[in-house]
Short mmCIF file of C-alpha atoms in Angstrom, two decimals:
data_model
loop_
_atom_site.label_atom_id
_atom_site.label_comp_id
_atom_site.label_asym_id
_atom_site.label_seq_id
_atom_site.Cartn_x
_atom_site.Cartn_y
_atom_site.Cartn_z
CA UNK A 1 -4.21 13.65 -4.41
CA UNK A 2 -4.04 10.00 -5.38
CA UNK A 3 -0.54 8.68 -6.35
CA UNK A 4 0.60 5.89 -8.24
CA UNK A 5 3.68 2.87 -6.92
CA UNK A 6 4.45 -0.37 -7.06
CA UNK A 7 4.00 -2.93 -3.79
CA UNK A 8 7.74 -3.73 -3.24
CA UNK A 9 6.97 -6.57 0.10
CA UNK A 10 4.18 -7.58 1.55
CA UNK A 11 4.47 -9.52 5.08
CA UNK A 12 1.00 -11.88 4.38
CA UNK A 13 1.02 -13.05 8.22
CA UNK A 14 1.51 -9.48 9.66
CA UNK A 15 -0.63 -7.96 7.24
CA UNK A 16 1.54 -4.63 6.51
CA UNK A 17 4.35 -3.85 3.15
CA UNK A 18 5.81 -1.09 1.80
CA UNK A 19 4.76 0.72 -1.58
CA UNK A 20 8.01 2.07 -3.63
CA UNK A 21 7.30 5.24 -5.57
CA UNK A 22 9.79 6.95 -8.01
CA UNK A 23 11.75 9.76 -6.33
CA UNK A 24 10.38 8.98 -3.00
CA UNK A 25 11.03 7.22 0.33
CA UNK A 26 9.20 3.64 0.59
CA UNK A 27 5.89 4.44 1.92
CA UNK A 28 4.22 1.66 4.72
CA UNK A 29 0.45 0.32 3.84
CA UNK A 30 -1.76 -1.70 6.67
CA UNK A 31 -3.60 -4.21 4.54
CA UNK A 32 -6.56 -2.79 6.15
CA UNK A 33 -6.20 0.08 3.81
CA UNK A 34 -7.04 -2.23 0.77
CA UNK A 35 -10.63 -3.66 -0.37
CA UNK A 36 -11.48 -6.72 1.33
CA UNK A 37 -11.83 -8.24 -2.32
CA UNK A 38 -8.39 -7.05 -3.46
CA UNK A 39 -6.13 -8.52 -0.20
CA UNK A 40 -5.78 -11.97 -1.93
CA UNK A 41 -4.33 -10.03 -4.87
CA UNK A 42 -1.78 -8.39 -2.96
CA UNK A 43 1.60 -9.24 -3.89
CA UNK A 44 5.75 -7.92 -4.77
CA UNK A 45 5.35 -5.83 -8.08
CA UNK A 46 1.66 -4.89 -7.88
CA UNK A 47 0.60 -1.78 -9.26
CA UNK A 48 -1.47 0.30 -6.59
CA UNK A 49 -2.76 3.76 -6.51
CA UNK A 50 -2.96 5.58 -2.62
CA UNK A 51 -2.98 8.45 -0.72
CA UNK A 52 -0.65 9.74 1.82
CA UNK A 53 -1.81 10.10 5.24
CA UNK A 54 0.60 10.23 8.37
CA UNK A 55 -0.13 7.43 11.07
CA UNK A 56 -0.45 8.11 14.88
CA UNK A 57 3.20 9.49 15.13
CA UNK A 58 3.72 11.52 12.32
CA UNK A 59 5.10 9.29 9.92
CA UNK A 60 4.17 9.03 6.35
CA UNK A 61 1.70 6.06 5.44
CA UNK A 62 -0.71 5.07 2.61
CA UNK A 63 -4.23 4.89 2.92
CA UNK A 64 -6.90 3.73 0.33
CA UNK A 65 -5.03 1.79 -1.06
CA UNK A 66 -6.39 0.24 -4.68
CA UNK A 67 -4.79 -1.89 -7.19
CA UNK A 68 -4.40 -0.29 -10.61
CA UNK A 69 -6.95 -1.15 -13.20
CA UNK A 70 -5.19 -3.56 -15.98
CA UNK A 71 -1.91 -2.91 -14.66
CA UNK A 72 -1.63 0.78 -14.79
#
C-alpha cells in the first residue's frame, strides 16, 4: 500500500533524507528510490507518495518513491 509524506531533509551530496508522515516515525529514502527525472526536484517540504520496505537490517525504509502530482 502506497502512503503519502512530506520530504523533511534531503542530504544532496550523500544522496539519502528522511520522509515525515503524520503519526509515524521519520522514514529514510535512498535517492535511488526516486525517478531519475524527479531527483533534481527533490527538496525540504516536497510532497511524495512511497512504500515501506525494510532495508538489509530490518529497519523501516521507503522505496518507490514519487513526487505527488500538483502537490497532493
Amino acid at each position: 500500500m502506497r502512503e503519502k509524506g512530506i520530504i523533511k531533509c534531503y542530504v544532496t551530496d550523500r544522496g539519502f533524507g528522511f520522509i515525515g508522515r503524520a503519526g509515524c516515525a521519520d522514514l529514510f529514502f535512498h535517492v535511488s528510490e526516486f525517478e531519475p527525472d524527479d531527483i533534481e526536484l527533490i527538496q525540504k517540504g516536497t510532497p511524495v507518495k512511497f512504500v515501506v520496505t525494510t532495508d538489509r537490517n530490518g529497519r523501516p525504509q521507503a522505496a518507490s518513491v514519487t513526487l505527488c502530482e500538483g502537490g497532493n
